[in-house]
Structure formats: structure tokens, C-alpha cells
Amino acid sequence: MCGIIGYSGDQDSIPIIIEGLRTLEYRGYDSAGISVCTEEGIKTVKTQGRLTVLEDKLKENPELGGGCAIGHTRWATHGEPSDTNSHPHSAKNLTLVHNGIIENYAEIAEMLKGAGYTFESETDTERGAKLIDLLYEKYQDPIVAISKATKIIRGSYALGVIFNDIPDTIFAIRKDSPLIVAKGEDGCFIASDIPAILKHTKQYYRLAEGIIAKVSKSEVEFFDMEKNLTEQQLETVDWDVEQAQKGGFPHFMIKEIHEEPEALRKTLEPRIRDGLPYFDIPRLDGDFLSKFGSIHIVACGTAMHAGLIGKAIIERIARIPVNVEIASEFRYRNPILKKNDLVLLISQSGETADTLAALRLAKAQGVYTLAIVNVIGSSVAREAEDVMYTRAGPEIAVASTKAYSVQCSLLYLLAVKLAVLNKTMSEDEARDFCARMLTDIPKTVTSALEMSTKICEAASRLVAAEHLFYIGRDMDCQLCTEASLKLKEISYIHSEAYAAGELKHGTISLVTDGTPVIALTTVGKVCEKTISGIREVKSRGAYVVSICSEELAAKYDIPCDEQIIIPHIDEILSVFPAICILQLLAYHVSAQKGLDVDKPRNLAKSVTVE
Ligand code: F6R
């Protein structure tokens, strides 16, 4: 994880770096630091804590200034968050920032000790810095030193390096960690992600692996590992600063939940043509997908939960078996993949290390890979054989919300496509289904957003809970897994998602007087069964919040202490307004507890380490 920004230009670099780091804090925020090229050499200020702590420390050094600097916001991997372990890290000739993990750091340290190096921090990064330093002493050439160092380093890295004797120039390289390079009107940049440079330019280069960028005040150049000049493709961002900011909302998370109707529209509209699913990917729009006998959906966290919804809908309407796998397990369990299996990767960032590794494993076994990704040009998007982009726009809050909804919406469309190919749905039925998705999903999600006040009240009765349960059956049970993750990651309330029929096999012993149980009922065929489960917890003193479809609330008298009615939509599409309500509930609990909603403890947005 970790966020990197570097600037070389004629402006004062400190405010530029701080502003850039603020946009990257979602990548990690346990410490921050900055190194500036000054007339007296490279000066570093770094500290444990949030960016604001760094800003205070910088105020104690008002003389610090310069036109070239690198900055870092950290998510600790090697060594606890501390001033010493914070980046940048220096060696005799250079200072650098790093995102990723140097796996063979211990080996490198041994080699460096033999050459007389000592270490101040516990970090893998300091070992990396000193390795480049050793090679720079030997070859007196930054590109050669970096290139030779990266041949020794194993693991993942995005590096931004400044050398004492090469003023105003940043060298950068990456492997398995994102890094972009950009040229603005007032200088040039490196950064982990686009929002960090958006104020200065909309054009950027996504640095390819094995290429070294040389970033000076007025130009950026790219070299291959043999030091030959090479070209990188210039790309243009299609969203702006406004979209990457809070736009009047108190937190990014609530802003992003409010963006769901638009994100769903933008994802679905271009994907429906002549009333049927259309992916704008030639082979997917033909009958290519009909040859797959089973599907493995591989992803992490929220994206994996979207996969569970995908499994439910694909199996229900297309009758094709689907396995949903956690990428970190899939990659190491030697999965059995057959030639007519489809491996479907889902990732908002497209940079999740485990998902990327799972993709590579599937490809290595000759299995077709399709990815659902939000970030254009990200590693998963580039490496999968085909990619369907969700059009959620930038998601900044660590807790994923709109990305989940749009991932589910694409999985629905894929299910319809597969159902038509598998002849479990006629074209007419598919047209009708797509038309309802297009009109009803954004409309009911908008109605769910209008229920914020009621949801906020329900949240106020959950803030004091130490643990709670989400229960449901069938698709509701899958939705509960995501609702539960959302609540626990941002409110620090322990919660579990349970199949309503499974509680009585052990877990119900945890239900005592006042234990909150959030019961989701949108699936008609199992509603009575869920009601039995609700009665069981109710009779053990649970405080039951029923979240129920309009239709089922009218039909059944659900035993509960309070009820939130989901805006009316066909049962099969109720996932979309239901998740919006559940996301809002989690948000309001966290906000009412006064927690840092957008940056929950111990987490980071983009998990580029294993
Ligand atoms: C939770 C959350 C994470 C991510 C997971 C995968 O709110 O955001 O669980 O879903 O880290 O990330 P991506 O989708 O970027 O691969």
C-alpha cells in the first residue's frame, strides 16, 4: 500500500507534496514524510501519525523549501509505525520512498552488512535504499544502479529516488505496485494514483514494469533496463478534481454511496444494446461464453462479496455452476482448473496483489481470464484477457460502496448474457430483464438514499452494541456478508453474517437480551423460513431490525423492534436498494460514533501486498 508523490519544478514543492499526499492518504496513514532537495542537500522531515502531524512538524522547519521533493504516506508492513520506520529513507548518496514489500530484505541486509552498512530502521525499504546506494557507489550512474538493484530485489515496489548529486531529478521504477508519471505546466510528477496529480494535469503515463522514469523540472524521460531511451503511452483522465473531492458531503463514503444511481446508470447504459447485454468486447458479444462449463470468481473482500451475488444470480438464471474463491486462498491451494473453466477476477483497484496473483496463476494454466475492474489501465485490467470496466469513478473512502453495487450490476448483465446463451432465458425475457435493470435499479437506489434520516435513527440504536448479527437466507444471506463487513470495518463493532437457518446450530448461544440482529428479507420463497429464524432470536431477547421488501412486509407480520422498508422493485433486483440501505446504516453508525469513517484503523484502500 502506501502513497507516493514526487515533484520537480519551480514551485515550492512542500504544499504540492502535502496536497498530493492528502489525496493518497487512503493508501495508508500511519506515518508520513517528505524529503526536499535544498541548496544544503536533501532534508527530510518524517513522523509517525497522520499527515496533519507532518504538517505541524514542517511548521517547525519554516526554512525548508525547494523545487524538488518526494513524499510518502505509509501503511506499515515491516516495522511498527514510528518516526524511524517512516519514509523517506536515506543512504549516503540518495533518499527514497517505497510502496510494496522487498521480500528478500534479510538476504540483502546480510550482503550490505558485509559491505559495512548499518541500519537505523526495521524496514525493508531502508535495505533497498542502501542496496541502490552500494550500486551507485560502484557504477556512479543512477539508472544503472537502480536497474541492477531491481534485479536483486524480490517482491513488489514502486520507488521514487532522489540523489544528492543530481539536483531536481527524481528516478522512479515499479513492479506490482502502481506508479504514474506526469508532466504539468509547472513541473513534473510521480504518484501512486491519479488524484494526487489531478490538480496539475489530466495527462499521465502509467509507468510500465521494467522501465525507469527520469523526472526533471521540465521533462520526463523513460529508459529500459539497458539504459536505452524508450517511450510510454500518454493517457488522459476522464474525471476531474471535483469528482475526486467530497463535494459538500462530510465524508467520501457518504458521497460515494450517493453516487450509486449515477454509477449504476453509467455502468449499465452502454452495456445494453438493442435491449440485450452488450460488452463492447467482440468475442464476449458473440457466443464465445457458451463454451464455459463452470466459472470461478476470484477476488478479495467486498469484491469477493460481489462475487457471491454473482454466483447467486448466474446459478439462478443461467444454471451454470459458479465457485467463489478468496484470491489469497485460491493462489496457494493448487486449484483444479479445466480448459473450459472461466476465471473471473473482480477488483475495484485492479491492483490487489492476491487477485493479480490469482489471475496470473489462471493464465499460466491456460485458462481464459475475464476481469471486472474499476480503475482503467490497472494491472488486473491490463493482464486479464478481457476486461469489463465498472464506471464507478474514483472511490476514495477505504470502505468500498459504489464499486460493490456496480460490480453486482455487471455480474447481473453477465448472468443474463449467459442465460440467453444457455437458453434458460429467451431473448424477449432478457430484454425485459435488462429494461427493468436500467430503469428500476437507479430509481430505487435513489429512493433508498432518500431514507437516510430513518436509517440514521436506526443506526443510533446500534452505536452502543459490542456485537451484532446480520441474518438472511439465499441472496439475502450473501448480501449480509457485505453488510457485516461494512459495519465492522468502519464502526469497529464486531458483527457476523449468518444464514438464518444456521444460527440454531451453535451461534444462537451468543444472542442474549438486547443483542441487535439485523434481519434481511427480500426473497419470497424463503421469507417464512427467515421469519422462523427471527422468532428464535427474538425469543432470546434480540433487538431485531427488520429490513424488508415492500411486498414481503405487506404479506407477513415480521416480528421486530423496528422495520425499514426497501423501496419497491422486482424481488430479483432488490439487492441494489437493499445494499444501499445497509451501507447507509454502517455509515451512520460509524459517523455517530465519531470515528474516522473514510480511514478506518489498520486498513488501506489498495492492498498491493500479500
Ligand atoms: C472493504 C474493501 C476491501 C476491498 C478488497 C479488494 O470495504 O474495500 O475489502 O474490497 O481489499 O479490493 P479491490 O476491489 O481493489 O481488489
XYZ file of C-alpha atoms and ligand atoms in Angstrom:
626
model
C 0.000 0.000 0.000
C 1.493 3.419 0.928
C 1.152 6.578 -1.121
C 3.963 8.188 -3.058
C 4.222 11.574 -4.688
C 7.232 13.358 -6.128
C 7.507 16.785 -7.725
C 10.238 18.571 -9.651
C 9.578 22.125 -10.787
C 9.926 25.800 -9.980
C 7.077 25.980 -7.462
C 7.514 25.492 -3.733
C 7.333 21.717 -3.517
C 6.115 21.367 0.080
C 2.473 22.457 -0.393
C 2.328 20.439 -3.630
C 3.588 17.305 -1.900
C 1.307 17.760 1.124
C -1.723 18.317 -1.096
C -0.824 15.246 -3.149
C -0.313 13.126 -0.039
C -3.711 14.201 1.243
C -5.336 12.627 -1.814
C -3.275 9.468 -1.251
C -3.829 9.084 2.485
C -6.423 6.408 1.719
C -3.499 4.156 0.775
C -2.066 4.230 4.274
C -1.924 6.724 7.067
C 0.130 5.530 9.990
C 3.052 7.843 9.232
C 4.145 10.372 6.660
C 7.297 12.072 5.467
C 8.851 14.363 2.928
C 12.376 14.920 1.586
C 13.266 18.154 -0.173
C 16.274 18.948 -2.356
C 17.668 22.170 -0.851
C 20.839 24.125 -1.541
C 22.366 22.430 1.519
C 21.466 18.960 0.289
C 18.457 16.701 0.819
C 16.495 17.483 4.010
C 13.948 15.044 5.452
C 11.063 15.554 7.869
C 9.058 12.452 8.800
C 6.839 11.339 11.601
C 4.524 8.688 12.922
C 0.861 9.715 12.682
C -1.421 11.340 10.190
C -0.478 13.940 7.623
C -1.553 16.739 9.963
C 1.245 15.704 12.355
C 3.727 16.031 9.492
C 2.320 19.456 8.638
C 2.846 20.588 12.238
C 6.404 19.310 12.144
C 7.036 21.140 8.869
C 5.904 24.378 10.518
C 8.811 23.926 12.936
C 11.136 23.983 9.896
C 9.945 27.093 8.001
C 13.296 27.461 6.226
C 12.731 24.170 4.408
C 11.941 24.815 0.776
C 12.874 23.710 -2.675
C 11.570 22.827 -6.075
C 12.065 19.081 -5.941
C 10.739 16.734 -3.293
C 9.366 13.264 -2.625
C 6.641 12.455 -0.108
C 5.167 9.329 1.389
C 2.224 8.218 3.456
C 2.726 4.780 5.000
C 0.812 1.618 5.760
C 3.278 -0.349 7.861
C 4.423 -3.765 6.693
C 7.975 -4.191 8.073
C 8.373 -2.465 11.409
C 5.742 -0.761 13.525
C 4.579 2.760 12.700
C 7.284 5.015 14.184
C 9.283 8.098 13.262
C 12.308 5.983 12.357
C 10.388 3.491 10.246
C 8.604 6.274 8.334
C 9.680 7.064 4.799
C 11.650 8.603 3.122
C 14.742 6.525 3.924
C 18.242 7.750 3.189
C 21.643 6.333 2.400
C 24.916 8.190 1.768
C 24.100 9.201 -1.816
C 20.322 9.120 -2.000
C 16.909 9.255 -0.378
C 13.881 7.273 -1.464
C 10.225 6.428 -0.910
C 8.820 2.957 -1.466
C 5.446 1.290 -1.789
C 5.418 -2.521 -1.685
C 7.421 -5.235 0.055
C 11.025 -6.260 -0.532
C 10.685 -9.947 0.269
C 14.392 -10.796 0.356
C 15.270 -7.811 2.557
C 17.028 -10.031 5.143
C 19.301 -11.501 2.483
C 20.023 -8.023 1.134
C 20.776 -6.774 4.657
C 23.347 -9.539 5.156
C 25.038 -8.599 1.903
C 25.058 -4.920 2.860
C 26.451 -5.631 6.327
C 29.381 -7.313 4.621
C 29.960 -4.049 2.739
C 29.938 -2.063 6.008
C 26.337 -0.780 6.020
C 24.355 -0.392 9.237
C 20.608 0.183 9.645
C 18.548 2.580 11.695
C 15.065 1.283 10.968
C 13.380 -2.112 10.845
C 12.138 -1.527 7.318
C 12.717 -3.481 4.145
C 12.809 -0.085 2.415
C 15.982 1.079 4.159
C 17.688 -2.110 2.968
C 16.513 -1.312 -0.564
C 17.807 2.266 -0.322
C 21.212 1.076 0.838
C 21.380 -1.548 -1.897
C 20.887 1.142 -4.557
C 23.453 3.255 -2.710
C 26.016 0.459 -2.844
C 25.463 0.045 -6.569
C 25.578 3.809 -7.124
C 28.988 3.950 -5.362
C 30.161 1.268 -7.757
C 28.677 2.447 -11.076
C 28.215 6.195 -10.465
C 25.095 6.086 -12.629
C 21.560 6.319 -11.172
C 19.854 4.322 -13.926
C 22.429 1.549 -13.841
C 22.305 1.432 -10.014
C 18.503 1.227 -9.934
C 18.359 -1.288 -12.731
C 20.961 -3.545 -11.077
C 19.255 -3.214 -7.677
C 15.882 -4.252 -9.029
C 17.481 -7.360 -10.493
C 18.466 -8.313 -6.930
C 15.254 -7.236 -5.174
C 12.418 -9.780 -4.963
C 8.919 -8.576 -4.179
C 6.882 -5.581 -5.145
C 7.891 -1.981 -5.338
C 7.139 1.479 -6.594
C 10.214 3.582 -5.880
C 10.884 7.315 -6.104
C 14.585 8.115 -5.642
C 16.473 11.407 -5.383
C 20.273 11.550 -5.434
C 22.379 14.103 -3.511
C 24.492 14.991 -6.518
C 21.727 15.056 -9.188
C 19.630 18.078 -8.246
C 15.962 18.421 -9.118
C 15.609 14.957 -10.608
C 13.512 12.024 -9.423
C 14.089 8.492 -10.662
C 11.228 6.041 -10.460
C 10.546 2.389 -11.169
C 7.798 -0.060 -10.267
C 6.876 -3.739 -10.107
C 3.468 -4.987 -8.929
C 2.745 -1.624 -7.264
C 1.171 1.238 -9.172
C 3.040 4.374 -10.197
C 2.223 7.104 -12.674
C 4.388 9.842 -14.142
C 3.036 13.173 -15.362
C 4.128 16.464 -16.845
C 2.189 19.530 -15.751
C 2.591 23.191 -16.679
C 4.608 23.954 -13.554
C 6.693 20.838 -13.276
C 6.717 17.073 -13.432
C 5.395 14.410 -11.067
C 5.434 10.823 -9.957
C 2.496 9.493 -7.932
C 0.827 6.306 -6.748
C -2.541 7.367 -8.073
C -4.204 9.891 -10.324
C -5.972 12.129 -7.736
C -2.524 13.229 -6.493
C -1.712 14.963 -9.779
C -5.183 15.875 -10.996
C -4.922 19.498 -9.912
C -1.873 19.927 -12.132
C -2.662 17.863 -15.197
C -5.090 15.325 -16.595
C -2.451 13.618 -18.696
C -0.189 10.954 -17.324
C 1.940 7.928 -18.146
C 1.241 4.667 -16.354
C 4.804 3.523 -15.805
C 5.340 0.061 -17.295
C 7.222 -2.548 -15.292
C 10.944 -2.661 -16.037
C 11.073 0.963 -17.171
C 12.928 3.672 -15.255
C 11.461 7.182 -15.345
C 13.739 10.205 -15.074
C 11.638 13.121 -13.953
C 13.168 16.594 -14.023
C 11.714 20.113 -13.886
C 10.656 20.317 -17.491
C 10.696 16.831 -18.919
C 10.115 13.177 -18.262
C 12.187 10.519 -19.949
C 11.911 6.741 -19.864
C 14.702 4.181 -20.040
C 14.674 0.429 -20.288
C 16.895 -1.688 -18.057
C 19.754 -1.384 -20.563
C 19.500 2.418 -20.374
C 18.012 2.814 -23.854
C 15.592 5.716 -24.188
C 12.082 4.411 -24.682
C 8.524 5.734 -24.974
C 5.494 5.315 -22.723
C 1.926 5.862 -23.739
C 0.338 9.147 -22.653
C -3.137 8.677 -21.175
C -5.856 11.158 -20.261
C -8.069 11.017 -17.170
C -11.781 11.377 -17.898
C -12.781 12.654 -14.457
C -11.866 15.843 -12.650
C -10.788 17.262 -9.299
C -14.404 17.884 -8.288
C -15.205 14.177 -8.684
C -12.201 13.266 -6.561
C -13.297 15.600 -3.727
C -16.038 15.424 -1.138
C -18.458 17.751 -2.953
C -20.128 19.073 0.210
C -20.535 15.708 1.978
C -18.852 15.235 5.362
C -17.104 12.057 4.228
C -16.106 10.404 0.977
C -18.042 7.279 1.944
C -21.417 9.018 2.090
C -20.625 10.944 -1.068
C -19.779 7.704 -2.819
C -22.976 5.995 -1.628
C -24.881 8.960 -3.086
C -23.081 8.449 -6.387
C -24.519 4.951 -6.768
C -27.500 5.789 -9.009
C -25.221 7.629 -11.430
C -22.505 4.977 -11.273
C -25.085 2.261 -11.958
C -26.509 4.196 -14.876
C -23.056 4.819 -16.337
C -22.126 1.164 -15.942
C -25.342 -0.284 -17.317
C -26.447 2.075 -20.106
C -23.561 1.497 -22.523
C -23.736 -2.236 -21.807
C -27.274 -2.696 -23.094
C -27.766 -2.505 -26.838
C -30.883 -3.462 -28.704
C -32.223 -4.318 -25.270
C -29.650 -7.068 -24.625
C -26.332 -7.221 -22.760
C -23.548 -5.734 -24.865
C -20.000 -5.598 -23.520
C -18.280 -3.958 -26.475
C -15.782 -6.822 -26.430
C -16.129 -8.663 -29.760
C -15.840 -12.233 -28.507
C -17.997 -11.646 -25.435
C -20.714 -10.201 -27.616
C -20.737 -13.354 -29.722
C -21.297 -16.857 -28.396
C -17.770 -17.315 -27.008
C -19.061 -17.521 -23.434
C -21.246 -20.516 -24.249
C -18.237 -22.834 -24.184
C -17.592 -22.457 -20.451
C -18.893 -25.241 -18.227
C -18.149 -23.574 -14.921
C -16.972 -20.271 -13.533
C -14.514 -19.432 -10.766
C -14.996 -15.944 -9.384
C -11.819 -14.879 -7.593
C -11.500 -11.679 -5.577
C -10.921 -10.233 -2.105
C -13.112 -8.551 0.496
C -16.020 -6.570 -0.843
C -15.233 -7.578 -4.429
C -15.432 -11.219 -3.335
C -18.806 -10.481 -1.729
C -19.981 -9.069 -5.062
C -18.839 -12.416 -6.458
C -21.224 -14.173 -4.048
C -24.084 -12.161 -5.514
C -22.741 -13.063 -8.969
C -22.837 -16.758 -8.059
C -26.405 -16.478 -6.813
C -27.693 -14.721 -9.924
C -25.699 -16.727 -12.500
C -26.704 -20.045 -10.966
C -30.302 -18.901 -10.614
C -30.937 -17.611 -14.100
C -28.227 -19.213 -16.251
C -27.876 -22.533 -14.360
C -24.079 -22.528 -14.704
C -22.103 -23.637 -11.631
C -20.022 -20.900 -10.025
C -17.325 -21.169 -7.318
C -16.459 -18.041 -5.424
C -12.929 -18.008 -4.108
C -10.893 -15.752 -1.868
C -7.891 -14.818 -4.012
C -5.335 -15.313 -1.227
C -6.553 -18.908 -0.792
C -7.033 -19.669 -4.470
C -3.471 -18.747 -5.343
C -1.892 -21.221 -2.928
C -4.257 -24.165 -2.957
C -3.322 -25.521 -6.360
C -6.870 -25.133 -7.709
C -8.219 -27.617 -10.204
C -8.875 -25.624 -13.374
C -10.145 -27.139 -16.576
C -9.799 -25.767 -20.071
C -13.488 -24.943 -20.284
C -13.485 -23.073 -16.972
C -13.725 -19.316 -16.878
C -11.815 -17.424 -14.204
C -13.499 -14.131 -13.433
C -11.482 -11.669 -11.373
C -13.220 -8.772 -9.640
C -11.314 -5.777 -8.304
C -12.115 -2.131 -7.765
C -8.484 -1.012 -7.776
C -7.170 -3.615 -10.170
C -4.007 -3.635 -8.064
C -4.861 -6.090 -5.281
C -1.792 -8.319 -5.003
C -3.665 -11.563 -4.293
C -6.183 -11.020 -7.091
C -3.370 -10.244 -9.508
C -1.513 -13.397 -8.452
C -4.678 -15.473 -8.913
C -5.083 -14.010 -12.397
C -1.503 -14.903 -13.294
C -1.963 -18.429 -11.958
C -5.073 -18.963 -14.073
C -3.330 -17.607 -17.157
C -0.321 -19.808 -16.559
C -2.680 -22.815 -16.613
C -4.079 -21.696 -19.952
C -7.496 -20.789 -18.571
C -9.414 -17.851 -20.014
C -9.487 -14.846 -17.658
C -12.050 -12.082 -17.623
C -11.844 -9.159 -15.204
C -14.340 -6.711 -13.767
C -12.283 -3.685 -12.754
C -12.938 -0.049 -11.903
C -9.528 1.549 -12.452
C -8.716 1.878 -16.125
C -5.312 0.564 -17.130
C -4.636 -1.031 -13.718
C -2.605 -4.237 -13.516
C -5.558 -6.657 -13.395
C -7.212 -4.789 -16.268
C -4.099 -4.981 -18.388
C -3.239 -8.579 -17.688
C -6.642 -10.244 -17.970
C -7.551 -11.450 -21.421
C -10.707 -9.341 -21.411
C -11.847 -6.601 -19.089
C -15.231 -5.087 -18.353
C -14.880 -1.744 -16.653
C -17.289 -0.681 -13.971
C -17.889 3.018 -14.319
C -17.978 3.996 -10.657
C -15.478 6.843 -10.971
C -12.828 7.248 -8.286
C -13.575 5.536 -4.986
C -11.601 7.214 -2.228
C -13.200 6.014 1.041
C -11.470 2.886 2.246
C -14.826 1.141 2.662
C -15.983 0.173 -0.787
C -19.608 1.032 -1.579
C -20.421 2.200 -5.084
C -17.824 -0.183 -6.518
C -19.697 -3.134 -4.960
C -23.006 -2.020 -6.459
C -21.623 -1.610 -9.946
C -19.722 -4.894 -9.730
C -23.035 -6.591 -8.874
C -24.741 -4.832 -11.769
C -22.191 -6.121 -14.288
C -22.496 -9.611 -12.823
C -26.252 -9.390 -13.374
C -25.705 -8.445 -17.008
C -23.234 -11.258 -17.428
C -25.792 -13.640 -15.915
C -28.391 -12.504 -18.458
C -25.924 -12.976 -21.318
C -25.081 -16.490 -20.074
C -28.766 -17.306 -19.568
C -29.567 -16.378 -23.171
C -26.632 -18.450 -24.443
C -27.643 -21.345 -22.221
C -31.246 -20.979 -23.357
C -32.516 -20.710 -19.803
C -33.896 -17.295 -20.764
C -35.422 -16.241 -24.059
C -34.249 -13.067 -25.800
C -37.591 -11.457 -25.014
C -37.268 -12.283 -21.330
C -33.704 -10.961 -21.397
C -34.850 -7.699 -22.999
C -37.482 -7.278 -20.358
C -34.965 -8.029 -17.604
C -32.403 -5.529 -18.967
C -35.050 -2.824 -19.367
C -36.098 -3.264 -15.737
C -32.486 -3.145 -14.586
C -31.875 0.061 -16.467
C -34.887 1.950 -15.167
C -35.636 0.403 -11.785
C -32.192 -0.029 -10.240
C -31.046 3.636 -10.314
C -34.586 4.765 -9.418
C -34.950 2.607 -6.307
C -31.390 3.263 -5.166
C -32.263 6.982 -5.335
C -35.350 6.278 -3.201
C -33.191 4.337 -0.716
C -30.894 7.360 -0.415
C -33.910 9.482 0.480
C -34.448 7.255 3.533
C -31.229 8.446 5.128
C -32.995 10.054 8.133
C -34.819 6.868 9.087
C -31.664 4.818 8.646
C -29.755 7.330 10.773
C -32.301 6.806 13.586
C -31.956 3.041 13.364
C -28.169 3.485 13.479
C -28.454 5.446 16.733
C -29.809 2.301 18.389
C -26.808 0.262 17.266
C -23.910 2.525 18.243
C -23.581 1.077 21.742
C -23.587 -2.539 20.572
C -20.483 -4.631 21.077
C -21.510 -7.294 18.665
C -24.445 -7.993 16.394
C -25.718 -10.314 13.721
C -26.981 -9.972 10.197
C -29.259 -12.804 9.154
C -30.948 -13.744 5.914
C -31.369 -16.660 3.533
C -30.499 -17.217 -0.111
C -29.430 -13.971 -1.801
C -30.154 -12.077 1.444
C -27.537 -14.172 3.191
C -24.914 -13.186 0.580
C -25.876 -9.552 0.957
C -25.484 -9.865 4.731
C -21.801 -10.798 4.312
C -21.117 -7.439 2.709
C -23.358 -5.525 5.131
C -21.498 -7.096 8.039
C -18.055 -6.332 6.590
C -19.111 -2.735 6.010
C -20.236 -2.291 9.592
C -17.265 -3.913 11.261
C -14.585 -2.224 9.183
C -15.775 1.315 9.854
C -17.618 1.104 13.203
C -15.369 -1.445 14.985
C -18.490 -3.294 16.147
C -17.975 -6.998 15.805
C -20.647 -8.430 13.567
C -21.318 -11.686 11.821
C -23.397 -12.553 8.809
C -25.317 -15.763 9.303
C -27.615 -17.876 7.228
C -30.823 -17.518 9.230
C -31.314 -21.286 9.334
C -27.805 -21.924 10.629
C -27.873 -19.861 13.826
C -29.512 -22.612 15.818
C -26.573 -24.914 15.140
C -24.400 -23.113 17.646
C -24.147 -19.368 17.231
C -27.510 -18.562 18.749
C -25.871 -19.083 22.156
C -24.349 -15.622 21.635
C -27.772 -13.980 21.398
C -28.796 -12.515 24.735
C -31.040 -9.743 25.951
C -30.641 -6.734 23.658
C -28.246 -8.299 21.101
C -29.007 -6.462 17.853
C -29.974 -8.716 14.955
C -30.487 -7.169 11.540
C -32.798 -9.433 9.570
C -32.955 -9.069 5.823
C -35.977 -10.413 3.955
C -36.313 -9.831 0.230
C -36.564 -13.408 -1.066
C -40.206 -14.506 -1.054
C -39.692 -18.267 -1.255
C -37.676 -18.371 1.992
C -39.316 -15.489 3.847
C -41.349 -17.699 6.182
C -38.198 -19.656 6.987
C -36.314 -16.458 7.812
C -39.222 -15.377 9.994
C -38.786 -18.604 11.991
C -35.139 -17.644 12.497
C -36.193 -14.162 13.583
C -38.634 -15.632 16.109
C -35.851 -17.788 17.523
C -33.581 -14.795 18.210
C -36.483 -12.609 19.318
C -37.478 -15.128 21.962
C -33.908 -14.965 23.300
C -34.162 -11.207 23.776
C -32.628 -9.949 20.498
C -33.337 -6.390 19.367
C -34.455 -7.047 15.793
C -34.147 -4.517 12.990
C -36.077 -5.868 10.029
C -35.016 -4.707 6.590
C -37.745 -5.971 4.340
C -39.053 -5.595 0.812
C -42.316 -3.673 0.484
C -44.087 -6.748 -0.851
C -42.998 -9.104 1.940
C -43.689 -6.501 4.636
C -47.272 -6.297 3.347
C -47.632 -10.055 3.237
C -46.028 -11.075 6.560
C -46.086 -9.721 10.047
C -42.375 -9.847 10.711
C -41.574 -9.921 14.441
C -39.226 -6.988 15.012
C -38.454 -3.924 17.099
C -38.195 -1.637 14.110
C -38.524 -2.000 10.392
C -37.016 -0.356 7.340
C -38.944 -0.980 4.128
C -36.909 -1.316 0.940
C -38.307 0.784 -1.943
C -40.382 -1.311 -4.318
C -38.528 -3.221 -7.020
C -38.773 -6.735 -8.510
C -37.565 -9.248 -5.978
C -34.651 -10.348 -8.135
C -33.293 -6.779 -8.317
C -33.784 -5.895 -4.658
C -30.047 -6.382 -3.945
C -29.386 -2.853 -5.197
C -31.632 -0.711 -2.961
C -31.068 -3.175 -0.085
C -27.289 -2.821 -0.112
C -27.615 0.948 -0.323
C -29.679 0.894 2.915
C -27.183 -1.432 4.601
C -24.229 0.722 3.550
C -26.014 3.818 4.892
C -26.675 2.017 8.170
C -22.989 1.158 8.592
C -22.002 4.694 7.637
C -24.319 6.335 10.175
C -23.183 4.042 12.990
C -19.554 4.979 12.310
C -20.317 8.695 11.896
C -22.395 8.757 15.099
C -19.540 7.108 16.960
C -17.348 9.973 15.760
C -14.925 7.607 14.030
C -12.730 8.338 11.058
C -15.213 6.907 8.563
C -13.036 7.233 5.474
C -9.841 5.963 7.041
C -10.651 3.187 9.480
C -7.837 1.899 11.658
C -5.388 -0.683 10.299
C -6.799 -0.517 6.769
C -5.785 0.895 3.426
C -7.683 1.270 0.201
C -5.418 -0.520 -2.151
C -3.951 -3.778 -0.846
C -0.904 -4.206 -3.036
C 0.823 -6.543 -0.594
C 0.014 -10.201 0.098
C -13.826 -3.257 2.027
C -12.925 -3.181 0.885
C -11.996 -4.315 0.653
C -11.717 -4.470 -0.852
C -10.617 -5.522 -1.075
C -10.379 -5.770 -2.541
O -14.678 -2.160 2.055
O -12.901 -2.224 0.179
O -12.477 -5.498 1.206
O -12.895 -4.838 -1.500
O -9.444 -5.089 -0.466
O -10.020 -4.599 -3.197
P -10.129 -4.462 -4.755
O -11.563 -4.473 -5.112
O -9.480 -3.145 -5.066
O -9.407 -5.628 -5.349
